[in-house]
Short mmCIF file of C-alpha atoms in Angstrom, two decimals:
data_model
loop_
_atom_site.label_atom_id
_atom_site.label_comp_id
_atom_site.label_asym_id
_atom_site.label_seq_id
_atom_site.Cartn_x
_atom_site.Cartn_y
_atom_site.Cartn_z
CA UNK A 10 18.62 -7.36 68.70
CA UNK A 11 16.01 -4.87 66.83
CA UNK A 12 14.75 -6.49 64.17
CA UNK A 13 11.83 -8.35 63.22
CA UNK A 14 12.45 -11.99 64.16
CA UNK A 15 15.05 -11.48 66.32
CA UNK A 16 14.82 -10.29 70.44
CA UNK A 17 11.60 -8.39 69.48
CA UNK A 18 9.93 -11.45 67.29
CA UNK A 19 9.81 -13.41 70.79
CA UNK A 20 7.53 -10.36 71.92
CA UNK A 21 3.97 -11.64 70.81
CA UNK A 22 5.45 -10.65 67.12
CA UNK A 23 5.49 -14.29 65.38
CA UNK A 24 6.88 -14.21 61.82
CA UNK A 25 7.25 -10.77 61.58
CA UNK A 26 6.03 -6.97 62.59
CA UNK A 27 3.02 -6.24 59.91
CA UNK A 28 3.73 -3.10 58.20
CA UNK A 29 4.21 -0.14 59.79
CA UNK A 30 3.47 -1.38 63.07
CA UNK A 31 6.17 -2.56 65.54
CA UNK A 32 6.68 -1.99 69.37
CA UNK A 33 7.23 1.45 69.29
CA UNK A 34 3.93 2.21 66.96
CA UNK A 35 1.58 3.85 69.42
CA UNK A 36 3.55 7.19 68.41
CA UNK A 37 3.05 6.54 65.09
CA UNK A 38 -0.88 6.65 65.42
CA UNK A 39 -0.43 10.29 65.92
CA UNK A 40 1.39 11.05 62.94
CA UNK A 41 -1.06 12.09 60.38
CA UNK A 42 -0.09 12.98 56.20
CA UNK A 43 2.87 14.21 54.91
CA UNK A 44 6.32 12.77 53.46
CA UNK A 45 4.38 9.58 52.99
CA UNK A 46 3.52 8.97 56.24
CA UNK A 47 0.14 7.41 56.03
CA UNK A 48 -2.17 7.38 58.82
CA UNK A 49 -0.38 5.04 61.21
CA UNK A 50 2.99 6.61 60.26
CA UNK A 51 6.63 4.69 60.66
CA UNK A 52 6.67 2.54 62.99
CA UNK A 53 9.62 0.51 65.00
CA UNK A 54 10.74 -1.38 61.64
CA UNK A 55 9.17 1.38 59.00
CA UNK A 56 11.96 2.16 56.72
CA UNK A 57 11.46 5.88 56.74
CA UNK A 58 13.20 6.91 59.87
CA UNK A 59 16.02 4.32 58.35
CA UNK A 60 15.96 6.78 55.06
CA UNK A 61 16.28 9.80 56.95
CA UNK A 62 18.91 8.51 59.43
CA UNK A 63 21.49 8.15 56.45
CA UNK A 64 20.85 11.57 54.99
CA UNK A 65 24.07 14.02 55.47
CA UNK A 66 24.45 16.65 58.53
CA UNK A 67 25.53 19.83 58.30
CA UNK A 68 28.04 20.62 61.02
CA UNK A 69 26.65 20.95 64.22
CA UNK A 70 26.38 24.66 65.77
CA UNK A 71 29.62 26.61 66.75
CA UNK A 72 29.45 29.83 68.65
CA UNK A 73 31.39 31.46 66.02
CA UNK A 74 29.42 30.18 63.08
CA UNK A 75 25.98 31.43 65.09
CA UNK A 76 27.04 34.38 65.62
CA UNK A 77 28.28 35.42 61.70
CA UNK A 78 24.93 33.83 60.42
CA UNK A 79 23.21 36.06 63.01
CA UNK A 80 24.78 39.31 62.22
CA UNK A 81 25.06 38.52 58.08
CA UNK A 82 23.89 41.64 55.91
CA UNK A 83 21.52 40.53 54.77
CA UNK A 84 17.08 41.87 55.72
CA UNK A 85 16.39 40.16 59.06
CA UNK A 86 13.50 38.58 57.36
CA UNK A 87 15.74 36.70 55.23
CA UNK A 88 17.93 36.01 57.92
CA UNK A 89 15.45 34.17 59.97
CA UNK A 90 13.74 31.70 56.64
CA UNK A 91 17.22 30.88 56.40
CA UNK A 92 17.38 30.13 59.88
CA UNK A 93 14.18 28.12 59.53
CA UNK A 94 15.24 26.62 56.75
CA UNK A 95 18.47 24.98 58.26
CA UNK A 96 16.73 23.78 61.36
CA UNK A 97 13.65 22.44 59.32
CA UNK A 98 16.66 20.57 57.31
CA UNK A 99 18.56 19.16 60.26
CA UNK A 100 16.44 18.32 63.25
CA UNK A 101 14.65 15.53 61.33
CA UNK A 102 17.84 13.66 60.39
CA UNK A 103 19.36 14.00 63.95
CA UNK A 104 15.99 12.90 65.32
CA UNK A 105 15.99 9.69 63.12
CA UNK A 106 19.42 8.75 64.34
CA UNK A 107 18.56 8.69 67.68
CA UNK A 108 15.48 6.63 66.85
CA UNK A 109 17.75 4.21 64.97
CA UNK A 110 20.03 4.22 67.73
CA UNK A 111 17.55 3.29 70.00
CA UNK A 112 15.99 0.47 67.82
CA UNK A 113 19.80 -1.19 68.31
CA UNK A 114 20.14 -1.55 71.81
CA UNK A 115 19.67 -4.63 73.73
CA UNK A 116 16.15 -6.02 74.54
CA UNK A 117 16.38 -5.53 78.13
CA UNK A 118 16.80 -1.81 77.57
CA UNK A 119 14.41 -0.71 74.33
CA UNK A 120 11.56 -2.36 76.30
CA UNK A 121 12.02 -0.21 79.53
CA UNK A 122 8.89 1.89 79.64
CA UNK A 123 10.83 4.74 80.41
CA UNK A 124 12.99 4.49 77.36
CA UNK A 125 10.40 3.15 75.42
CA UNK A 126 8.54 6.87 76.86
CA UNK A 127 11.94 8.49 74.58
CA UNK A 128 11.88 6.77 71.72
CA UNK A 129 7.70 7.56 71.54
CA UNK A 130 8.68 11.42 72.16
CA UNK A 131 11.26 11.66 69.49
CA UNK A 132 9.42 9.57 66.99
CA UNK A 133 6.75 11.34 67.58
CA UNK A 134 8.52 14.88 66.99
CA UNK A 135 9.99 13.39 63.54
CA UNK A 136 6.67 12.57 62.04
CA UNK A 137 5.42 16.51 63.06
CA UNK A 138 8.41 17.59 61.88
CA UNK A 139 8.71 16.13 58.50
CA UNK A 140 5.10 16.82 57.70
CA UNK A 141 5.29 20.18 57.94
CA UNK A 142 5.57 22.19 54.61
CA UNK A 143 9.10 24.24 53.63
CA UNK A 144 9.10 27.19 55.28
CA UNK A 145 9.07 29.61 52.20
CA UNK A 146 7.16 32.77 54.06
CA UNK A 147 6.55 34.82 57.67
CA UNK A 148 3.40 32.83 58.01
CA UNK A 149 5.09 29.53 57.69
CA UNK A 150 8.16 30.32 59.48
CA UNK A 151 5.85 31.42 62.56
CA UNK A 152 3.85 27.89 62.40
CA UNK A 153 6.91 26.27 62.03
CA UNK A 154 8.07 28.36 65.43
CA UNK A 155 5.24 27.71 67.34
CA UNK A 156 5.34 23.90 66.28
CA UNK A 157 9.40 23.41 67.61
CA UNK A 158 8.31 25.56 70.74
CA UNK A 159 5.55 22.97 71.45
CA UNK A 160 7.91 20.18 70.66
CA UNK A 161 11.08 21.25 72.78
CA UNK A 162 8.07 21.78 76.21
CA UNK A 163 6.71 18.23 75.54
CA UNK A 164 10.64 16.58 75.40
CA UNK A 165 11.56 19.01 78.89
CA UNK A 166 11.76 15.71 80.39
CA UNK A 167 13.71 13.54 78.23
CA UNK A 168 16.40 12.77 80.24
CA UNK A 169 14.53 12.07 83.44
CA UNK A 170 13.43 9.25 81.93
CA UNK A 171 16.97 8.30 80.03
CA UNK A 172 18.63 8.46 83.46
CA UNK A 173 15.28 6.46 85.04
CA UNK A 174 15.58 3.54 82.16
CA UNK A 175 19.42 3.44 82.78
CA UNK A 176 18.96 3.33 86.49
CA UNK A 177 16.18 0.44 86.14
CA UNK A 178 18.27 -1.79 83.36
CA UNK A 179 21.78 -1.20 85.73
CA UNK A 180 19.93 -2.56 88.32
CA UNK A 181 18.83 -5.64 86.70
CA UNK A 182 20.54 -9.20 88.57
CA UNK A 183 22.78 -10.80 86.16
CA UNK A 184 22.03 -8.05 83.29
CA UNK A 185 23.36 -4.61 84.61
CA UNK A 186 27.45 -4.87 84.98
CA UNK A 187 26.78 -6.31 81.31
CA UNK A 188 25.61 -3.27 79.88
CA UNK A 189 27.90 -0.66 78.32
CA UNK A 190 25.55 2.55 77.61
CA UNK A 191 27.90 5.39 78.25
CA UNK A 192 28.57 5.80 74.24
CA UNK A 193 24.92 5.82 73.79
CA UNK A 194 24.01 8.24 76.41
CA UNK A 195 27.17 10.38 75.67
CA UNK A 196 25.39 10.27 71.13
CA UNK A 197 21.74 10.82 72.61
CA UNK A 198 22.67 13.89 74.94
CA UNK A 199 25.11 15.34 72.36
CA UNK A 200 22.46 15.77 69.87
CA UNK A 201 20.02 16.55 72.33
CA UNK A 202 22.29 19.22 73.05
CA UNK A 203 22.57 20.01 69.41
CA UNK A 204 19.09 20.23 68.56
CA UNK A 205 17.95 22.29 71.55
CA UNK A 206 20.69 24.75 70.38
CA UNK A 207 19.67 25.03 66.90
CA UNK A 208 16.20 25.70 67.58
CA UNK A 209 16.84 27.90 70.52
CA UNK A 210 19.05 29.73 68.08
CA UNK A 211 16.22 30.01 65.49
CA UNK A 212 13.41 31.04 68.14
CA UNK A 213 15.76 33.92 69.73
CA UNK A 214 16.64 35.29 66.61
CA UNK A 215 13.47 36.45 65.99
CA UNK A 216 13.28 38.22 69.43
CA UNK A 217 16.38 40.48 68.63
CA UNK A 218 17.76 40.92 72.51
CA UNK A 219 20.03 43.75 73.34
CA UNK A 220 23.30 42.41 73.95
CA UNK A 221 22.68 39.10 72.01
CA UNK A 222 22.87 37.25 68.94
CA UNK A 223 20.25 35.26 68.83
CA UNK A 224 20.24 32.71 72.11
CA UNK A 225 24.68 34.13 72.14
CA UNK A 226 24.81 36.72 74.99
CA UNK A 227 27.99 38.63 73.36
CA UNK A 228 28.89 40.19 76.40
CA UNK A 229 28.80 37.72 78.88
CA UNK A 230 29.54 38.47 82.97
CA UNK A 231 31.42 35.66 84.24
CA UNK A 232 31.24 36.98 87.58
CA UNK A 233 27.39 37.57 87.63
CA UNK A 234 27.42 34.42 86.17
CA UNK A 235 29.49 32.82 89.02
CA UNK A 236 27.00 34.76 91.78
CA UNK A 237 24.18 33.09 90.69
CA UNK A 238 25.28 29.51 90.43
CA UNK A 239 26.49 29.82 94.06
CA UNK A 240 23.70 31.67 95.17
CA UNK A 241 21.56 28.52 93.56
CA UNK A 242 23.90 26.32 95.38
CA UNK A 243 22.94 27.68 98.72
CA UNK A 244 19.66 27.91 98.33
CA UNK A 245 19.55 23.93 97.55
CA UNK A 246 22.38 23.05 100.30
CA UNK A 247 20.27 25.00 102.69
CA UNK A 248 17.70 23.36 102.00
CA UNK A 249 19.06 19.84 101.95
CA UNK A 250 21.21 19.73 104.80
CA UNK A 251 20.32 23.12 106.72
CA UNK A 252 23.52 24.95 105.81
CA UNK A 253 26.00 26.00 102.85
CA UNK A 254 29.77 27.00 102.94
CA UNK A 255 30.33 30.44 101.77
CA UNK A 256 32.18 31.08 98.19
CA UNK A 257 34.98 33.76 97.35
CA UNK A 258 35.92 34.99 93.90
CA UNK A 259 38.92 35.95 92.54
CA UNK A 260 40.24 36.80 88.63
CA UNK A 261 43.28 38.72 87.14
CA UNK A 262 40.74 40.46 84.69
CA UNK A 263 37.40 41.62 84.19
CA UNK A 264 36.18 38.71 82.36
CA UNK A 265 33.54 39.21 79.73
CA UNK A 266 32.63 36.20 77.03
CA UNK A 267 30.66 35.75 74.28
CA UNK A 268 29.02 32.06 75.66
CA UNK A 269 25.58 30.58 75.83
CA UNK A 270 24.04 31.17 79.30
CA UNK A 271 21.79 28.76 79.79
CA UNK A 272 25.15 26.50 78.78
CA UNK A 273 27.43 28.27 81.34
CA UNK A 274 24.69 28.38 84.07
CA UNK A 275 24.01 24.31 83.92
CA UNK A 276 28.07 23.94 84.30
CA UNK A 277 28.72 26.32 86.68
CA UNK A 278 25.43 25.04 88.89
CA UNK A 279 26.96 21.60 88.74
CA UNK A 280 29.93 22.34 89.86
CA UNK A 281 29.15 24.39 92.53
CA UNK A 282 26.91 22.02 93.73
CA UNK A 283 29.21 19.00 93.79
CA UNK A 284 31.96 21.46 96.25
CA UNK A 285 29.35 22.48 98.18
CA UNK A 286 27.55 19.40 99.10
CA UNK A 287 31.46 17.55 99.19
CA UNK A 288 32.54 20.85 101.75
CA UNK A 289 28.93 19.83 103.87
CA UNK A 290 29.38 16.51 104.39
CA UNK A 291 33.03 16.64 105.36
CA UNK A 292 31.65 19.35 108.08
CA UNK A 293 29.34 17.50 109.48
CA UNK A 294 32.01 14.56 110.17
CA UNK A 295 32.50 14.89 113.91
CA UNK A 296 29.33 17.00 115.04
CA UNK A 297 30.29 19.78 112.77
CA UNK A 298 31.73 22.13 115.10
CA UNK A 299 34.07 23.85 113.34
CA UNK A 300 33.53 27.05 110.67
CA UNK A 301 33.50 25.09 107.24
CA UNK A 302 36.20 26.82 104.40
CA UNK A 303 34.58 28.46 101.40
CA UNK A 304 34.45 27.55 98.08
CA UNK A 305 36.93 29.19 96.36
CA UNK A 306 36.76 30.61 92.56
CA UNK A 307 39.20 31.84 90.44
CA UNK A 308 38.97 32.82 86.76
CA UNK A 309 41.59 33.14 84.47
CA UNK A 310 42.16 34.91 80.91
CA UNK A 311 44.17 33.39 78.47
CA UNK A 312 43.67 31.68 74.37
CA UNK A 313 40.91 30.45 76.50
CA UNK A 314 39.01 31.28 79.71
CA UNK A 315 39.22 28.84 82.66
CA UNK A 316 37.42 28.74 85.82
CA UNK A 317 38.77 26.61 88.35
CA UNK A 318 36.53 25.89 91.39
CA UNK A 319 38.25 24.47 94.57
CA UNK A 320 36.43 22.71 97.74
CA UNK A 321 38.38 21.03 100.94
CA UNK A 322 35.59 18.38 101.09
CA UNK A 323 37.72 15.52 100.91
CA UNK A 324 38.73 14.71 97.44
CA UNK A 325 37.55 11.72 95.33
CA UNK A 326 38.74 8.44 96.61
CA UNK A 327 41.27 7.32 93.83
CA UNK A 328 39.12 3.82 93.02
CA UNK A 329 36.36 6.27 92.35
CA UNK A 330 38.10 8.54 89.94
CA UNK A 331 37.33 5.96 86.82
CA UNK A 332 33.70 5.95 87.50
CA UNK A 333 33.05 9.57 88.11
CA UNK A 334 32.60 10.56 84.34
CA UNK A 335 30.40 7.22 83.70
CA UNK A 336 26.99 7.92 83.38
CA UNK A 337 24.66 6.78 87.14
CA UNK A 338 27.33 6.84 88.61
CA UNK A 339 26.59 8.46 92.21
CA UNK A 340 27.70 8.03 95.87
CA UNK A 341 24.43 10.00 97.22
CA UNK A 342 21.25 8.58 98.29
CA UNK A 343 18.57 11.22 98.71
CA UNK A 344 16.09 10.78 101.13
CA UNK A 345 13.25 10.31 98.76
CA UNK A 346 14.88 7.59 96.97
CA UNK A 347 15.26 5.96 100.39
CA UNK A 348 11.60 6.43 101.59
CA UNK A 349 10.49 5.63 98.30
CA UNK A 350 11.94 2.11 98.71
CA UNK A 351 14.51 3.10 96.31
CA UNK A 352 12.85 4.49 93.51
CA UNK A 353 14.00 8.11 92.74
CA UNK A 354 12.65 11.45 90.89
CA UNK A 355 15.39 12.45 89.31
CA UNK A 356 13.99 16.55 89.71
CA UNK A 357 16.22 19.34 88.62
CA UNK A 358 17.56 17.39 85.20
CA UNK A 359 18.63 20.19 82.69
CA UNK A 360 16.61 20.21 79.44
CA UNK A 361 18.42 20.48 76.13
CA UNK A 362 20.30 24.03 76.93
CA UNK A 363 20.64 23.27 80.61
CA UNK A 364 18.58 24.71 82.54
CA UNK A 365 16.43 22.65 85.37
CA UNK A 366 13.22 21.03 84.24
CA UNK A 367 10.34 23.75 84.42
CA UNK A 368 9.51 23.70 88.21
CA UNK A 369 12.35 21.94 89.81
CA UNK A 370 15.24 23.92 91.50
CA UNK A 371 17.33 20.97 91.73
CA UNK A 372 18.78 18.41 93.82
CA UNK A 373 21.80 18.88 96.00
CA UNK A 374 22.89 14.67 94.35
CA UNK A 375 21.47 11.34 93.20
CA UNK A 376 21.48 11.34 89.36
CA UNK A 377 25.02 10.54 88.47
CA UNK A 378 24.43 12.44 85.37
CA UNK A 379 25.88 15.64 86.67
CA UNK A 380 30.10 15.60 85.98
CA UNK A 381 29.52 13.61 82.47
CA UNK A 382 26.81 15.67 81.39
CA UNK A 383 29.19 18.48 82.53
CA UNK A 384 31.79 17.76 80.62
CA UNK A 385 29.69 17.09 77.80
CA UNK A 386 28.34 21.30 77.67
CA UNK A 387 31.99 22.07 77.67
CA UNK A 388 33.48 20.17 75.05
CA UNK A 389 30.57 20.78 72.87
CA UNK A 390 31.66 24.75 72.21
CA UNK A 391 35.47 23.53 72.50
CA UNK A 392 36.21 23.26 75.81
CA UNK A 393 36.68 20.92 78.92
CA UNK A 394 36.26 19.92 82.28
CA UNK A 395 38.66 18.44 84.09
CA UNK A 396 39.05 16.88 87.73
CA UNK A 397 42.02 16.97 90.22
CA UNK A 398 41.30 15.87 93.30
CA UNK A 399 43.89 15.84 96.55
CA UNK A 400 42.48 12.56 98.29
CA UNK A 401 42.03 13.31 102.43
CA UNK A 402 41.95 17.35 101.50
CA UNK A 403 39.45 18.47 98.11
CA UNK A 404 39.40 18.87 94.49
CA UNK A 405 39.92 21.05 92.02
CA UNK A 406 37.34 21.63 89.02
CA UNK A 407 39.12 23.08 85.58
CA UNK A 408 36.70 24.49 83.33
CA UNK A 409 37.67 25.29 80.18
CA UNK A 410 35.61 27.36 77.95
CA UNK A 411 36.71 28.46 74.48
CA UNK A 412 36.19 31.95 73.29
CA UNK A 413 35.05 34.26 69.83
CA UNK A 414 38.06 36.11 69.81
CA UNK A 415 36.76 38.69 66.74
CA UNK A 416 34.26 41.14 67.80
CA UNK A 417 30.74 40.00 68.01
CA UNK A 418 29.52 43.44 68.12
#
């Protein structure tokens, strides 16, 4: 479907894509000298992102594996080239698999000018990234810094416009019950995830935080933790529908974990959001008169940690339950999407570690990214989240996250 004389050679391309030009090239104009990238760089069919793409990965991050590497005896200076070294060896590779992933989907979708917007962003971050030289010394490891700061501001967005393309292409008569994305999605976010952790791991290792290892908070509150994705809740249910059901807390222990926050505040923000907005709407069935029930948390202490969060809002209806972990999948409607004529700004998307686009507090619904993209923080570190709703009543939430059961400290 990518190739040159295939879907793409019917695009104004006859015979061909002349070299190192292709659809996707604009990017490429950018990409100035280094690992043979010439002037115009590699473009859509350039075989250099298809040489990278097929070089070997090192495992992805696990919170155990971060942690040793942050706390090995060895100077800190040394500690953080190797750092530098690792992400300057990985991120390219992971970058060029995505691109190649994207090159392979169907024409209807790689021309989307919102996906065609994330394939210019990440080739675009390959060709800065490859160019720049091994980072041997402090001087280089800080330009090297300052250039993967720069790059993970500029791709903040990314999945605003991944959900926006798949939104557009679903949508399409005759085309959109065709298309089967959720594998892609579920390879694009994962090593979105990936990426954002490794250089978020590199960047806070440098800054040497009480009470973390690098980006790892090593004594992690799950209550405070709890507080403050209900407290967000609120705010947004307040300000979406006027009102918010209270939350209670409950655990057998004082839970502390050694966890990512921004990780643990994404899921817990989700969740919380999808009881609360499920407890709202139920209320307001019938004039709602009556005092709605809280949403209740409990946390529990075992091989691993699990939260469960519990709403009465109703359940999920059980022909529902299939769809809820595909990806644009929503029952909501916001009210700009309806004024808009049906064209939505999908505000309050996490970036890479989770946290809301710079800006945004969030939407109370309307993505349909929300449970899968869920699920997908959780299993990343070794957990899981699962769903078990009581149809005509409310549902249960299981999160699952996995723990460093040696001392961190």
């Amino acid at each position: 479907w990518a190739r040159c004389g295939g879907a793409f050679g019917a695009a104004g391309v006859p015979g061909g894509c002349p070299a190192g030009r292709g659809l996707f090239a604009e990017a490429g104009e950018r990409g100035g000298r280094g690992a043979g990238v010439g002037r115009s760089g590699p473009g859509f069919y350039d075989t250099v992102v298809e040489q990278w793409s097929r070089k070997p990965l090192q495992p992805k991050p696990a919170l155990r594996a971060m942690v040793s590497r942050g706390t090995a005896n060895i100077s800190p200076t040394e500690r953080v080239l190797k750092s530098a070294q690792f992400v300057q060896a990985e991120l390219p590779k992971r970058l060029a698999r995505r691109l190649m992933d994207l090159q392979f989907l169907p024409y209807i979708v790689v021309i989307n000018p919102h996906i065609k917007r994330v394939y210019d962003a990440y080739y675009h971050a390959f060709v800065e990234l490859i160019k720049e030289p091994p980072v041997d010394t402090v001087q280089r490891n800080r330009d090297f810094s300052a250039k993967v700061k720069l790059l993970i501001e500029q791709h903040t967005d990314m999945v605003d416009s991944l959900a926006a393309g798949l939104r557009e292409c679903l949508q399409k008569p005759g085309m959109g019950e065709q298309l089967q994305l959720d594998n892609f999605l579920d390879g694009m976010l994962r090593s979105r995830i990936t990426r954002r952790v490794m250089a978020e791991q590199h960047i806070a290792l440098q800054q040497q935080r009480p009470g973390y290892v690098g980006a790892v908070a090593t004594d992690l509150d799950l209550r405070k933790s709890i507080e403050f994705a209900a407290m967000r809740a609120q705010q947004i249910s307040k300000e979406t529908y006027g009102t918010a059901p209270d939350f209670a807390f409950s655990a057998d222990v004082r839970v502390k974990i050694a966890y990512l926050p921004t990780h643990l505040d994404y899921m817990l923000f989700e969740l919380m959001k999808n009881a609360m907005r499920a407890t709202v709407e139920r209320g307001m069935v019938g004039g709602g008169q009556k005092r709605m029930p809280p949403i209740r948390v409990r946390v529990c202490d075992g091989d691993a940690v699990t939260i469960r969060i519990s709403d009465q809002g109703g359940g999920i209806p059980p022909e529902a339950m299939e769809s809820v972990w595909k990806y644009g999948f929503t029952t909501a409607r916001t009210e700009s999407s309806e004024a808009a004529g049906g064209e939505e700004h999908f505000s309050g998307v996490p970036d890479l570690s989770g946290r809301p686009s710079a800006g945004q507090s969030g939407c109370m619904a309307g993505l349909g990214f929300g449970l899968p993209l869920t699920r997908l923080h959780a299993q990343y570190f070794g957990g899981d989240l699962k769903l078990h709703p009581m149809p005509g009543y409310g549902t249960d939430a299981f999160l699952k996250l996995s723990q460093i059961t040696e001392s961190v400290h």
